[in-house]
mmCIF file of C-alpha atoms and ligand atoms in Angstrom:
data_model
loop_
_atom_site.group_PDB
_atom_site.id
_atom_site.type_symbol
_atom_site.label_atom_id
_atom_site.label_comp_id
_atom_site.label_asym_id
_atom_site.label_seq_id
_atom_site.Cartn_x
_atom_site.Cartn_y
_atom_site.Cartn_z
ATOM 1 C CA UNK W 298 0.000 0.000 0.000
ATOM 2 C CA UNK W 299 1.451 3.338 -1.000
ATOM 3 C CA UNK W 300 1.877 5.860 2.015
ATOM 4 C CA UNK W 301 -0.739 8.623 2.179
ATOM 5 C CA UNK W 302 0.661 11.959 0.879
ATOM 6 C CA UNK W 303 1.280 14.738 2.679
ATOM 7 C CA UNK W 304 -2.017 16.674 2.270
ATOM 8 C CA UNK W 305 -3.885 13.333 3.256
ATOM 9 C CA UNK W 306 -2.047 12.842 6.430
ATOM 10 C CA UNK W 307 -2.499 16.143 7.151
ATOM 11 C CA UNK W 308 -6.211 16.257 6.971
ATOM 12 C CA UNK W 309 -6.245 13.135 9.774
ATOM 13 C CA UNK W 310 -7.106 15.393 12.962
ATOM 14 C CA UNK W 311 -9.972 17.028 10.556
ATOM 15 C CA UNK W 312 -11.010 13.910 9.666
ATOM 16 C CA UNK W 313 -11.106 12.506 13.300
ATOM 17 C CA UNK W 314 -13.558 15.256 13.907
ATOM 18 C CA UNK W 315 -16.398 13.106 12.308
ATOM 19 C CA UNK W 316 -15.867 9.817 15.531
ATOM 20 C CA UNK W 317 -15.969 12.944 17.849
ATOM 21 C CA UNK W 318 -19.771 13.921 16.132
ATOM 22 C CA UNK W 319 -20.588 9.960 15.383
ATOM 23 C CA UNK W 320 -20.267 9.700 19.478
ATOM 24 C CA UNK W 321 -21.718 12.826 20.466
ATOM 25 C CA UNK W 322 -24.838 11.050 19.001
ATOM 26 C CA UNK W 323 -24.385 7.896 20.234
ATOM 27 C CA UNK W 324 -24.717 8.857 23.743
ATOM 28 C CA UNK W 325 -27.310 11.624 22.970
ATOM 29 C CA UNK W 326 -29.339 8.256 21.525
ATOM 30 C CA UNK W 327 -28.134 6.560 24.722
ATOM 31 C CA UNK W 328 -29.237 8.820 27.341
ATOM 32 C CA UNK W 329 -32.953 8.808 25.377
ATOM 33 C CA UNK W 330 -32.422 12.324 23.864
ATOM 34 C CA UNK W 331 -32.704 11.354 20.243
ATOM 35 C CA UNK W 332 -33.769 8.335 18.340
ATOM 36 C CA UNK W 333 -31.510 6.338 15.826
ATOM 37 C CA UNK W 334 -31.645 2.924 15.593
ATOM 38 C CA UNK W 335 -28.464 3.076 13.231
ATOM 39 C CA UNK W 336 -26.141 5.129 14.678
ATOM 40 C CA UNK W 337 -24.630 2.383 16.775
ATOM 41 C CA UNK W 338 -23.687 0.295 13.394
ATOM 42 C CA UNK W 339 -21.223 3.870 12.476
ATOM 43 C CA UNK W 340 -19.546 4.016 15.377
ATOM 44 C CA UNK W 341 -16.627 1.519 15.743
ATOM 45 C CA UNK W 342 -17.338 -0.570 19.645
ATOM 46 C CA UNK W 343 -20.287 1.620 20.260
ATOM 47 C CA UNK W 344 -21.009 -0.430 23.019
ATOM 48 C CA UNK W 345 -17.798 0.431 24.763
ATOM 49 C CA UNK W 346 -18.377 3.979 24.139
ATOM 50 C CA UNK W 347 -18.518 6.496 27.494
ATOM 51 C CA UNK W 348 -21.601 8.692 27.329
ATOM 52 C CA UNK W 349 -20.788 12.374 27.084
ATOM 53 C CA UNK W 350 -21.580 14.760 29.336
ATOM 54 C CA UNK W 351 -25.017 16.292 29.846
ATOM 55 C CA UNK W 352 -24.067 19.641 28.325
ATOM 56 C CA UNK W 353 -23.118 18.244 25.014
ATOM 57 C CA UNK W 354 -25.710 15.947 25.008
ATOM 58 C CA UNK W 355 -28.351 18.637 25.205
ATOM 59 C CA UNK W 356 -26.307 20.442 22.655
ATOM 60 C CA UNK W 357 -26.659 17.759 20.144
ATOM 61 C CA UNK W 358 -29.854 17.032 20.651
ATOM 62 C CA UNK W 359 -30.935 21.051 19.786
ATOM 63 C CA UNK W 360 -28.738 20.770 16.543
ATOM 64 C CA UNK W 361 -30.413 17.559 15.739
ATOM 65 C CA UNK W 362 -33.599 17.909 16.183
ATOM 66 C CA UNK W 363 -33.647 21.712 14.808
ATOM 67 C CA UNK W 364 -32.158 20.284 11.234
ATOM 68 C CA UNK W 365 -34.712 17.339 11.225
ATOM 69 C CA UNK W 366 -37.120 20.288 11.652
ATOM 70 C CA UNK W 367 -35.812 22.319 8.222
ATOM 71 C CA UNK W 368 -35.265 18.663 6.660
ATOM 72 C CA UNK W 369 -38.546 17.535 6.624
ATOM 73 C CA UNK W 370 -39.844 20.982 6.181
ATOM 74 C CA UNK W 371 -37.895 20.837 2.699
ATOM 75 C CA UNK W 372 -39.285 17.361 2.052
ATOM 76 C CA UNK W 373 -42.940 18.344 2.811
ATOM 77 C CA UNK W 374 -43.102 21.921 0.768
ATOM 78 C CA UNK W 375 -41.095 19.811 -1.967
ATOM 79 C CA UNK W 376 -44.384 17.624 -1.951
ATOM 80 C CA UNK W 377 -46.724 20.852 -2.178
ATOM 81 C CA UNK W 378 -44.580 21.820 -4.884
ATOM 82 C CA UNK W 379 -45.555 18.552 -6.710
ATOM 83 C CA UNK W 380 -41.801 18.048 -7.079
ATOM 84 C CA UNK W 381 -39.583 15.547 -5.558
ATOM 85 C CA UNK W 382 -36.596 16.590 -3.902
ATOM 86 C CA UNK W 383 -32.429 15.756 -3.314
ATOM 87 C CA UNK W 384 -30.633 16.361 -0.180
ATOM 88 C CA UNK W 385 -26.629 16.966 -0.547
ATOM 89 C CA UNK W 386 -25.071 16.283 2.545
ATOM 90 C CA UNK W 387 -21.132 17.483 2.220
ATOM 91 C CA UNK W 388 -19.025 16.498 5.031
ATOM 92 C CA UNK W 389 -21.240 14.007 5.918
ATOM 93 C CA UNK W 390 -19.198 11.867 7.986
ATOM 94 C CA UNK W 391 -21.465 9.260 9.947
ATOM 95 C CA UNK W 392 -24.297 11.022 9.701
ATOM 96 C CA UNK W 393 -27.691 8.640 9.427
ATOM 97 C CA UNK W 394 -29.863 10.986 8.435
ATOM 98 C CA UNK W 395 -31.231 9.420 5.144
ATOM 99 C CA UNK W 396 -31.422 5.997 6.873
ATOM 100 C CA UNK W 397 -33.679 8.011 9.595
ATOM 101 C CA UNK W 398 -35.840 9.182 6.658
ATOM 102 C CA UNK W 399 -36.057 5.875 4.659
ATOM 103 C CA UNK W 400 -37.244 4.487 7.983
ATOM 104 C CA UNK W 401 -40.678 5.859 7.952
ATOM 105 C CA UNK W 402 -41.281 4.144 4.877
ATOM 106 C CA UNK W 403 -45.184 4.710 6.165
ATOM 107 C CA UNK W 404 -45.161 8.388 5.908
ATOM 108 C CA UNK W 405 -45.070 10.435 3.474
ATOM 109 C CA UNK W 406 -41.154 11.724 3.194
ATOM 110 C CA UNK W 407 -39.782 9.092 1.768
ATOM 111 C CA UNK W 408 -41.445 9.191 -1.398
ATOM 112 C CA UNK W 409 -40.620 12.753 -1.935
ATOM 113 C CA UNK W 410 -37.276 12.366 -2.124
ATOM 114 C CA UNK W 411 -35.536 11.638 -5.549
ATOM 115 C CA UNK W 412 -32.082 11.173 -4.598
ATOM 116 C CA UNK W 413 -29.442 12.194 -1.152
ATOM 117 C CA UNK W 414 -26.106 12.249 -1.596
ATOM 118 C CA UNK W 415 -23.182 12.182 0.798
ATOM 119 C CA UNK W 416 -20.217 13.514 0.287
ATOM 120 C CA UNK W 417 -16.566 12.831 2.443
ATOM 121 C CA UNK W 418 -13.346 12.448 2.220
ATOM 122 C CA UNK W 419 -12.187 9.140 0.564
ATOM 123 C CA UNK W 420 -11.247 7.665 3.784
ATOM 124 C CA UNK W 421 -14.145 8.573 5.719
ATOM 125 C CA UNK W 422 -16.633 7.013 2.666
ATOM 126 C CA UNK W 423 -14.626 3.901 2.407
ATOM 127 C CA UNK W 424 -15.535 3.154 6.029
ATOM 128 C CA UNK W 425 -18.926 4.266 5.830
ATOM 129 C CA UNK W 426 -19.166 1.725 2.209
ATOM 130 C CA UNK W 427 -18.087 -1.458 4.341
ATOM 131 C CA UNK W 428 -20.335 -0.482 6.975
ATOM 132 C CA UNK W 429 -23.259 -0.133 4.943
ATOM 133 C CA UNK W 430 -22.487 -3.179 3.478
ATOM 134 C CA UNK W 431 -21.985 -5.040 6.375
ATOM 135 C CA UNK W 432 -25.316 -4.430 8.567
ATOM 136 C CA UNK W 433 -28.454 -5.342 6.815
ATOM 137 C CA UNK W 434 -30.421 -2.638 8.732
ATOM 138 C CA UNK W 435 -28.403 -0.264 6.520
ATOM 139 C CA UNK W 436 -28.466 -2.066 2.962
ATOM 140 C CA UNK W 437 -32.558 -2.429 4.113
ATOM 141 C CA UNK W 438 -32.473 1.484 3.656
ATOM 142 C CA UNK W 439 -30.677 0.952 0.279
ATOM 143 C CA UNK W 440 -33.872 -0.689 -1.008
ATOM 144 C CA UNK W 441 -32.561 -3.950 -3.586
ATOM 145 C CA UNK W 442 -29.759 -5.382 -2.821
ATOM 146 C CA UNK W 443 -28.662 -5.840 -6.258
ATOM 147 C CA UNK W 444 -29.222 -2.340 -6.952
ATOM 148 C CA UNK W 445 -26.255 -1.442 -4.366
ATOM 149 C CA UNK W 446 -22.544 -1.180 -5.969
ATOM 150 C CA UNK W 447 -19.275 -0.279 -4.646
ATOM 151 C CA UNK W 448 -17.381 1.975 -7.182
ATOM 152 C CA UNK W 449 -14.081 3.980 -7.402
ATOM 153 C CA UNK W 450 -12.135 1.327 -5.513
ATOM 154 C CA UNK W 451 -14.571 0.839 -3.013
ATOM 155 C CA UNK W 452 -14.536 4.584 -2.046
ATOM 156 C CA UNK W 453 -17.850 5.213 -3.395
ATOM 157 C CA UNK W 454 -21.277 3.640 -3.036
ATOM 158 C CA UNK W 455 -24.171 3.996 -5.766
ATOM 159 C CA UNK W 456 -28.163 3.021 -5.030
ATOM 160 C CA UNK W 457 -31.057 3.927 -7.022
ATOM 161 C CA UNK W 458 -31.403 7.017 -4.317
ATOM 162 C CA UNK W 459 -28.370 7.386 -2.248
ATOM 163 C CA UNK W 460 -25.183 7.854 -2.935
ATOM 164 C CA UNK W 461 -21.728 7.732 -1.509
ATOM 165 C CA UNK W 462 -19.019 9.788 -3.151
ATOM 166 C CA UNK W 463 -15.427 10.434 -2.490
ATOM 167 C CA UNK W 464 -13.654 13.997 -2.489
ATOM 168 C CA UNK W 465 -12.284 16.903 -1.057
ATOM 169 C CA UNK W 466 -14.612 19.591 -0.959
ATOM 170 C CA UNK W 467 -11.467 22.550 -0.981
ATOM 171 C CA UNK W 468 -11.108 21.306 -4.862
ATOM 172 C CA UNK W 469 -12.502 23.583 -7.121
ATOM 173 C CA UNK W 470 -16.255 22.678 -7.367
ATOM 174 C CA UNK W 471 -16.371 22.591 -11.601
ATOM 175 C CA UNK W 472 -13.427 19.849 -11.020
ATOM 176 C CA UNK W 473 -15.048 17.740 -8.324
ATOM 177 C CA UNK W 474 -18.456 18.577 -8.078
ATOM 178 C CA UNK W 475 -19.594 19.714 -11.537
ATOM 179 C CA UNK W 476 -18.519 16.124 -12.693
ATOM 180 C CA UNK W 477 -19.523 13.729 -10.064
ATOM 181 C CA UNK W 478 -22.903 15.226 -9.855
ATOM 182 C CA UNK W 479 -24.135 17.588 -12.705
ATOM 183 C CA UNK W 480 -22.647 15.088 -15.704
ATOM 184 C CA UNK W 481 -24.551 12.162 -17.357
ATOM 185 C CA UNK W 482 -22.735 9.142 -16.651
ATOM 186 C CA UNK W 483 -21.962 5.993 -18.768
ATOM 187 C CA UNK W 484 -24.289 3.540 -20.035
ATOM 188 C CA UNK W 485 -26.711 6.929 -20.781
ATOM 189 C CA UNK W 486 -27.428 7.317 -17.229
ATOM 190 C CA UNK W 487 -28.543 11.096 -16.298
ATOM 191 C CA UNK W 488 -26.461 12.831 -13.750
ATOM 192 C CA UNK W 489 -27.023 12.222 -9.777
ATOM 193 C CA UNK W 490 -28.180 15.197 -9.395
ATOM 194 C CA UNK W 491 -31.047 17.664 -11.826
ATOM 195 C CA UNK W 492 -30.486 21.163 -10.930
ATOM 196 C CA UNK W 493 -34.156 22.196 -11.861
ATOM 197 C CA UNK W 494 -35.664 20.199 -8.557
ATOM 198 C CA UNK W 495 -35.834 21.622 -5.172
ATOM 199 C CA UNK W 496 -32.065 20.718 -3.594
ATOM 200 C CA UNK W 497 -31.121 21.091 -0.123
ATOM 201 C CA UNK W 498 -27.424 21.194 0.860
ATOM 202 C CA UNK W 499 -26.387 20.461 4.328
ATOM 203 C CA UNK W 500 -23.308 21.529 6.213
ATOM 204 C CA UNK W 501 -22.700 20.073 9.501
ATOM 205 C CA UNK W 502 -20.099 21.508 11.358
ATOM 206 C CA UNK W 503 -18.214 21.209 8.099
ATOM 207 C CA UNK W 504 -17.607 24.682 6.394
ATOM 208 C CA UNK W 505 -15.832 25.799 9.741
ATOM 209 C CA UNK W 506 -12.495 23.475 8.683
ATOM 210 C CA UNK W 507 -12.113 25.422 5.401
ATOM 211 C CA UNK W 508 -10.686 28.566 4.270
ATOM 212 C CA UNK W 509 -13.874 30.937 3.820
ATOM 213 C CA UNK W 510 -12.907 31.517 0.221
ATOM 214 C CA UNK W 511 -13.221 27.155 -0.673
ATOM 215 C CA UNK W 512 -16.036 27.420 1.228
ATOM 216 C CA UNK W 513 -17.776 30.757 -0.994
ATOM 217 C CA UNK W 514 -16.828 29.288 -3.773
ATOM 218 C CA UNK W 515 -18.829 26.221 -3.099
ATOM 219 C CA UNK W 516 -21.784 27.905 -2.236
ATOM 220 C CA UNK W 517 -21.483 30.167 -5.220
ATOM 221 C CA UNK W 518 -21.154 27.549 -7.429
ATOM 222 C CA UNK W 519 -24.326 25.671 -6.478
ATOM 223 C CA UNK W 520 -26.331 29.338 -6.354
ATOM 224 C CA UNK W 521 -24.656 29.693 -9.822
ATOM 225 C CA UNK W 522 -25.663 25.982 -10.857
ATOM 226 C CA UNK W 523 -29.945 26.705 -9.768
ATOM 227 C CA UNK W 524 -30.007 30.067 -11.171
ATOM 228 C CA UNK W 525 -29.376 28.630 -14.806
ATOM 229 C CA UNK W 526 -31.709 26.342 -13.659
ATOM 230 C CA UNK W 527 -34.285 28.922 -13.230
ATOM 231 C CA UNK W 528 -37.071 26.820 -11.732
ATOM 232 C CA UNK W 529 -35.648 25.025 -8.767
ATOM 233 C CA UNK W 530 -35.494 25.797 -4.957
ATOM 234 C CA UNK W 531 -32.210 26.067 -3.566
ATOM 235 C CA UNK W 532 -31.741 25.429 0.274
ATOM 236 C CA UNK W 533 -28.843 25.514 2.441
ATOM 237 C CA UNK W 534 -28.493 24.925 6.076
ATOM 238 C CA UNK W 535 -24.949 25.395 8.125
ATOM 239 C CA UNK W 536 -24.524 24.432 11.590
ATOM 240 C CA UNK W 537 -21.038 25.629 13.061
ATOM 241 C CA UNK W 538 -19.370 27.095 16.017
ATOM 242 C CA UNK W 539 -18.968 30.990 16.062
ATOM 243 C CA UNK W 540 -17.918 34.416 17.464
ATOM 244 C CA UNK W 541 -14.998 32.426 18.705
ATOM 245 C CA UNK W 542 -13.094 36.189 19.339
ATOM 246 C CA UNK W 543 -14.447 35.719 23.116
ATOM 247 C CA UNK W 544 -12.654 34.126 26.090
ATOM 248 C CA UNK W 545 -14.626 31.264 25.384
ATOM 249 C CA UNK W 546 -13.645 30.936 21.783
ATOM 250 C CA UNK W 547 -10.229 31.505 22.750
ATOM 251 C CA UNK W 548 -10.639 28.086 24.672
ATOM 252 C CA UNK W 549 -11.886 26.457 22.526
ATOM 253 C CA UNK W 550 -9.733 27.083 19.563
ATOM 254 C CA UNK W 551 -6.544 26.254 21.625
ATOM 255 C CA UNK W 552 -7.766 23.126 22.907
ATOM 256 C CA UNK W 553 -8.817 22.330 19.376
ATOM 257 C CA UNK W 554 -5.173 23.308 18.373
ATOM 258 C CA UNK W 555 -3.598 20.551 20.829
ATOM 259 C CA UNK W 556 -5.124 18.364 18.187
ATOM 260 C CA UNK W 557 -4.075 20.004 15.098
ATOM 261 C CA UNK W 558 -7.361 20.511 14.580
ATOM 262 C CA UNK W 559 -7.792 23.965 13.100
ATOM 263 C CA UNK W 560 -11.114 26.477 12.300
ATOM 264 C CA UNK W 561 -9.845 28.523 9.214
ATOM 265 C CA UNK W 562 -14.065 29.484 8.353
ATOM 266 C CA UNK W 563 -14.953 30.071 12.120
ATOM 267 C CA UNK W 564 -12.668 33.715 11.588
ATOM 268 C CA UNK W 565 -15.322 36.016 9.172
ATOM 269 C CA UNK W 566 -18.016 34.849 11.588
ATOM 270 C CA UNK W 567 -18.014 36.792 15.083
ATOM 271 C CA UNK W 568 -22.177 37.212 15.236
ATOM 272 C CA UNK W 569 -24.879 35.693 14.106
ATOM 273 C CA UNK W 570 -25.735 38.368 11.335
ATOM 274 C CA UNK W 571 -22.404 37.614 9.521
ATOM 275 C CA UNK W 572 -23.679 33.766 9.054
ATOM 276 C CA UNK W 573 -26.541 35.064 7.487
ATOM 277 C CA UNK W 574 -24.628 37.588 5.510
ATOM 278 C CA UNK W 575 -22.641 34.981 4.075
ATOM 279 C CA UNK W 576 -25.870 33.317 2.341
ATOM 280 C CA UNK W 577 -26.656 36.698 0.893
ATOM 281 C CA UNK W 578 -23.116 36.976 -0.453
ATOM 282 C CA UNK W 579 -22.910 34.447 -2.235
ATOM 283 C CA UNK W 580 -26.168 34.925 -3.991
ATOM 284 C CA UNK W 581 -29.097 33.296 -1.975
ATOM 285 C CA UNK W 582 -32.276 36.130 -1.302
ATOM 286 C CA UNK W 583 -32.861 34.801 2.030
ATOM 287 C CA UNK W 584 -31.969 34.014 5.304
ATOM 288 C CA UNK W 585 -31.588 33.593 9.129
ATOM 289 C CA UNK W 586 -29.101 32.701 11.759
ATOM 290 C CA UNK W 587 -30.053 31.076 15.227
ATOM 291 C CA UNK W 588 -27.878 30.370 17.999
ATOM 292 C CA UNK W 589 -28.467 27.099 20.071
ATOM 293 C CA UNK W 590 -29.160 28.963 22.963
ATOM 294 C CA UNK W 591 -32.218 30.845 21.230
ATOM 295 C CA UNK W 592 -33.257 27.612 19.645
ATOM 296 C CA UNK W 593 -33.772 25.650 22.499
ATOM 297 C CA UNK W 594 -35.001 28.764 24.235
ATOM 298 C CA UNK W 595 -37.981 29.572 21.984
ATOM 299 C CA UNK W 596 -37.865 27.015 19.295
ATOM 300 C CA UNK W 597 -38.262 23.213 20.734
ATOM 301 C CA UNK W 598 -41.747 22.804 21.638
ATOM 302 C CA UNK W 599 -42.806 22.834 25.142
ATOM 303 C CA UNK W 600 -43.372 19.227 25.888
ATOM 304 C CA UNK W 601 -39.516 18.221 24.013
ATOM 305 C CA UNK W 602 -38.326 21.132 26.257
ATOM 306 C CA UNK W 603 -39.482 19.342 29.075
ATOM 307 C CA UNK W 604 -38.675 15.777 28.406
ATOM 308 C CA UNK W 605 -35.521 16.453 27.458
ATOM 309 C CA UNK W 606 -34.958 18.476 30.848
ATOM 310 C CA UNK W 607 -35.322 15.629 32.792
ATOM 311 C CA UNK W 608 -32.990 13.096 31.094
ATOM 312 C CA UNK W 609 -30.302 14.295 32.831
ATOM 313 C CA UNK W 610 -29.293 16.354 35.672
ATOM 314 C CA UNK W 611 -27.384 19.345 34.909
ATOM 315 C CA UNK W 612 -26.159 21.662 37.739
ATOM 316 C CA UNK W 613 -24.585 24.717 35.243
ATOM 317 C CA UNK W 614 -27.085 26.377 33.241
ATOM 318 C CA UNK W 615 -25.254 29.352 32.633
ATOM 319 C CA UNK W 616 -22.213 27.207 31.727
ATOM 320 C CA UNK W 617 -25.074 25.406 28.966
ATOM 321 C CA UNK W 618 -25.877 28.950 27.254
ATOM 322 C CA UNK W 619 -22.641 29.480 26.905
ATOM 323 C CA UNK W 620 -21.936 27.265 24.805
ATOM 324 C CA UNK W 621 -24.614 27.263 23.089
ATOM 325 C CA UNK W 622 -24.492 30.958 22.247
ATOM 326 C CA UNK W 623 -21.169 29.753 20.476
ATOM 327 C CA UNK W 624 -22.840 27.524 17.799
ATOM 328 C CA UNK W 625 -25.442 28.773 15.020
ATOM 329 C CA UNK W 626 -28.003 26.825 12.531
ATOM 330 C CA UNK W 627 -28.153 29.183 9.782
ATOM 331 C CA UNK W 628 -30.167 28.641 6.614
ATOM 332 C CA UNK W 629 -30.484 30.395 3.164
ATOM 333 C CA UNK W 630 -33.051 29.739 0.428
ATOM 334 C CA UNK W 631 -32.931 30.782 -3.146
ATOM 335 C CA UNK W 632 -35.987 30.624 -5.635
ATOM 336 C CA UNK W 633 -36.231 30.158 -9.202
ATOM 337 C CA UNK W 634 -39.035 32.719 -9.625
ATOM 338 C CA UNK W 635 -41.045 34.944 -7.359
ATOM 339 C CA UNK W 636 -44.044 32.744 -7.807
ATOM 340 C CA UNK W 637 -42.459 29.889 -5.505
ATOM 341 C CA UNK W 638 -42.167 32.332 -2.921
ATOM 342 C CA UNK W 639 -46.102 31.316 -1.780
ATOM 343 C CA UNK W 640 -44.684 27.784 -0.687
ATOM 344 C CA UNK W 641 -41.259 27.780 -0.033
ATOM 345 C CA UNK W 642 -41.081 31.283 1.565
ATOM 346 C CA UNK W 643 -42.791 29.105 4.490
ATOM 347 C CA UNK W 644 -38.990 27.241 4.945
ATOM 348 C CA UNK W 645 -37.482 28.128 8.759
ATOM 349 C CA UNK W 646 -37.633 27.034 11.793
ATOM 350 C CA UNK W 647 -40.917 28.536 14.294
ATOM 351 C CA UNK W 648 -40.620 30.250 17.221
ATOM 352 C CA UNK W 649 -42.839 28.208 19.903
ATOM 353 C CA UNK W 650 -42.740 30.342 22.725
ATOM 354 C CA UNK W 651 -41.452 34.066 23.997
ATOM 355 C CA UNK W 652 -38.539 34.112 25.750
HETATM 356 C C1 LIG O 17 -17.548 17.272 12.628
HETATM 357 S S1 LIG O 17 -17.689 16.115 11.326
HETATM 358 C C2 LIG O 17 -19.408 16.244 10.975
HETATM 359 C C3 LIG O 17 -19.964 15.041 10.290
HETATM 360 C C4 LIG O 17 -21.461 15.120 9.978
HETATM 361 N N1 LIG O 17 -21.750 16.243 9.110
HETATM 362 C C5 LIG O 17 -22.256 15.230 11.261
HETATM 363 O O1 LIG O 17 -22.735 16.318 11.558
HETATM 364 O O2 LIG O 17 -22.384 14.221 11.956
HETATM 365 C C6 LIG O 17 -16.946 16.963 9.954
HETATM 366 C C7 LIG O 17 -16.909 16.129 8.696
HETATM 367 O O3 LIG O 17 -16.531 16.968 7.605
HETATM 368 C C8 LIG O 17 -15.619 16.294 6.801
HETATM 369 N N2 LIG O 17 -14.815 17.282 6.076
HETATM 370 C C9 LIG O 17 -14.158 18.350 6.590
HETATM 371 N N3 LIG O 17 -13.484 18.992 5.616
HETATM 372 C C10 LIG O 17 -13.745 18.339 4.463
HETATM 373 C C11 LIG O 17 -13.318 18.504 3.124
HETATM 374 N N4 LIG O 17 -12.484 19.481 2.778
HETATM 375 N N5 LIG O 17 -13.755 17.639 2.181
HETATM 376 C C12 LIG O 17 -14.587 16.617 2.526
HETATM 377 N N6 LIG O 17 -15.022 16.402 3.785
HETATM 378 C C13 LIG O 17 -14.595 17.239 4.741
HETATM 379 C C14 LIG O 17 -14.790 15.482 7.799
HETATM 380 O O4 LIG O 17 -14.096 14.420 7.183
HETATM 381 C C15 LIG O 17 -15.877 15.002 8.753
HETATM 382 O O5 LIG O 17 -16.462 13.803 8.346
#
């Protein structure tokens, strides 16, 4: 086997950063905060795995359930619309998110969705491949078995709706994106993805480990990619740690440091206005920022508020908003025409209660 060049080795501790999320929702799952059956299959001896502490627990579970909110939001205005929809998930990691959606085969969601694509680095997809391959409860999600292939070495993993693909999302996106998803492939098979349906992207704790201009480009790119389009709906959501100029940030991006771990995009980003700013910079026409801290505050419904505030006891509530006043869910939507605006202009999370 040929040594991993020096880039690759490099990207390790950024790479390592996806066990440290895979875990986080292992014990949120274990300590009854979330629900996911097949998060435990992703996470190498899950059973030996220490639960986290209560404060990150209750983080995850805001960030989780908030972008299950805006997901099946997109999936159920995508079925107003009459159109079915694709999710993008870059930097996807672990994440079981379209496993959690092929689940409720019952309901409605499922159906709406055309294709979901994940997107990783090469070493991070070749794990998740075998694993998928290996638990049934995962190929179930995958519908036919025969319609499941490995590709590109193993890296990569194509279904009839999912896909697995290998790459560095830093690359210039008409090199590594414009081809893997926007090309018709061999055999006369269209491209993965058809930039006239409604496409969400999701980046989870993902754009903060690249420069800010990779990470405009990319969104750029994809605005640039819908607006030739003309008719589709173009969502984005970002969920990433912020205004990291405080003595709290200062904290955290040192200990982060220890592990070479390093937050290039956290830098442009000291409030939650300059999240949402980004979206409108790079050409989306709407959009919000949240923190955690207001999410859970005024967002989670009463009765989830509750439940969840009993899992676990937690003496340092001020300790709890701040951090979560350090991590934002932002989202930014762009329409085709004005006359979507009716349906899709509905898209964001709802405040449940004053603060
Ligand atoms: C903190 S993890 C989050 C994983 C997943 N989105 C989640 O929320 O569970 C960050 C992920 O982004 C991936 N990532 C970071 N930079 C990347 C890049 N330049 N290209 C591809 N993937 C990248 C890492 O490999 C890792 O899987």
């Amino acid at each position: 086997m040929l040594p991993p060049s020096r880039a690759q080795a490099g990207d390790a501790p950024i790479r390592s950063t996806d066990n440290d999320a895979a875990v986080a929702r292992l014990s949120a799952v274990q300590k009854q905060y979330l629900e996911d059956p097949f998060i435990k299959y992703l996470v190498p001896r899950a059973h030996l795995q220490p639960p986290r502490p209560p404060l990150i627990n209750i983080g995850t579970y805001v960030r989780s359930s908030a972008i299950d909110v805006l997901v099946d939001q997109w999936l159920e205005l995508s079925a107003v619309s009459g159109q079915r929809c694709q999710i993008v998930s870059l930097g996807s990691g672990s994440d079981t998110r379209f496993w959690r959606i092929a689940a409720r085969r019952a309901g409605p969601l499922k159906q709406h969705m055309q294709t979901y694509v994940e997107i990783d680095f090469p070493e991070i997809t070749t794990k998740k491949a075998m694993a998928i391959r290996k638990r049934k409860d995962l190929m179930a999600g995958l519908g036919d078995p025969n319609g499941v292939l490995l590709a590109q070495g193993g890296t990569a993993l194509h279904s009839p709706q999912y896909y697995l693909l290998p790459g560095d999302l830093r690359q210039p996106p008409s090199e590594l994106l414009e081809p893997m998803l926007f090309s018709p492939r061999e055999n006369g098979r269209a491209a993965i993805l058809d930039p006239s349906l409604p496409t969400l992207l999701l980046f989870e704790c993902v754009l903060v480990y690249m420069s800010p201009s990779s990470s405009s480009r990319l969104l750029e790119w994809f605005v640039q990619i819908h607006k030739r389009a003309r008719t589709g709906a173009l969502g984005c959501i970002v969920y990433e740690m912020f205004g990291l100029n405080d003595a709290f940030g200062r904290v955290m991006i040192n200990n982060l440091r220890e592990r070479q771990i390093y937050l290039p995009g956290a830098e442009p980003y000291p409030t939650s206005e300059s999240l949402l700013d980004r979206f409108l910079k790079t050409g989306f026409s709407a959009a919000r920022a949240l923190t955690l801290k207001e999410i859970r505050k005024s967002y989670i419904p009463s009765e989830e508020l509750e439940r969840t505030s009993k899992l676990e006891f937690l003496d340092e509530t001020e300790e709890l908003d701040l951090v979560l006043a350090h991590y934002a869910i932002s989202w930014g939507l762009l329409l085709g025409n004005s006359d979507m605006n009716a349906t899709w202009g509905q898209w964001g999370l709802k405040q449940q209660r004053e603060v």
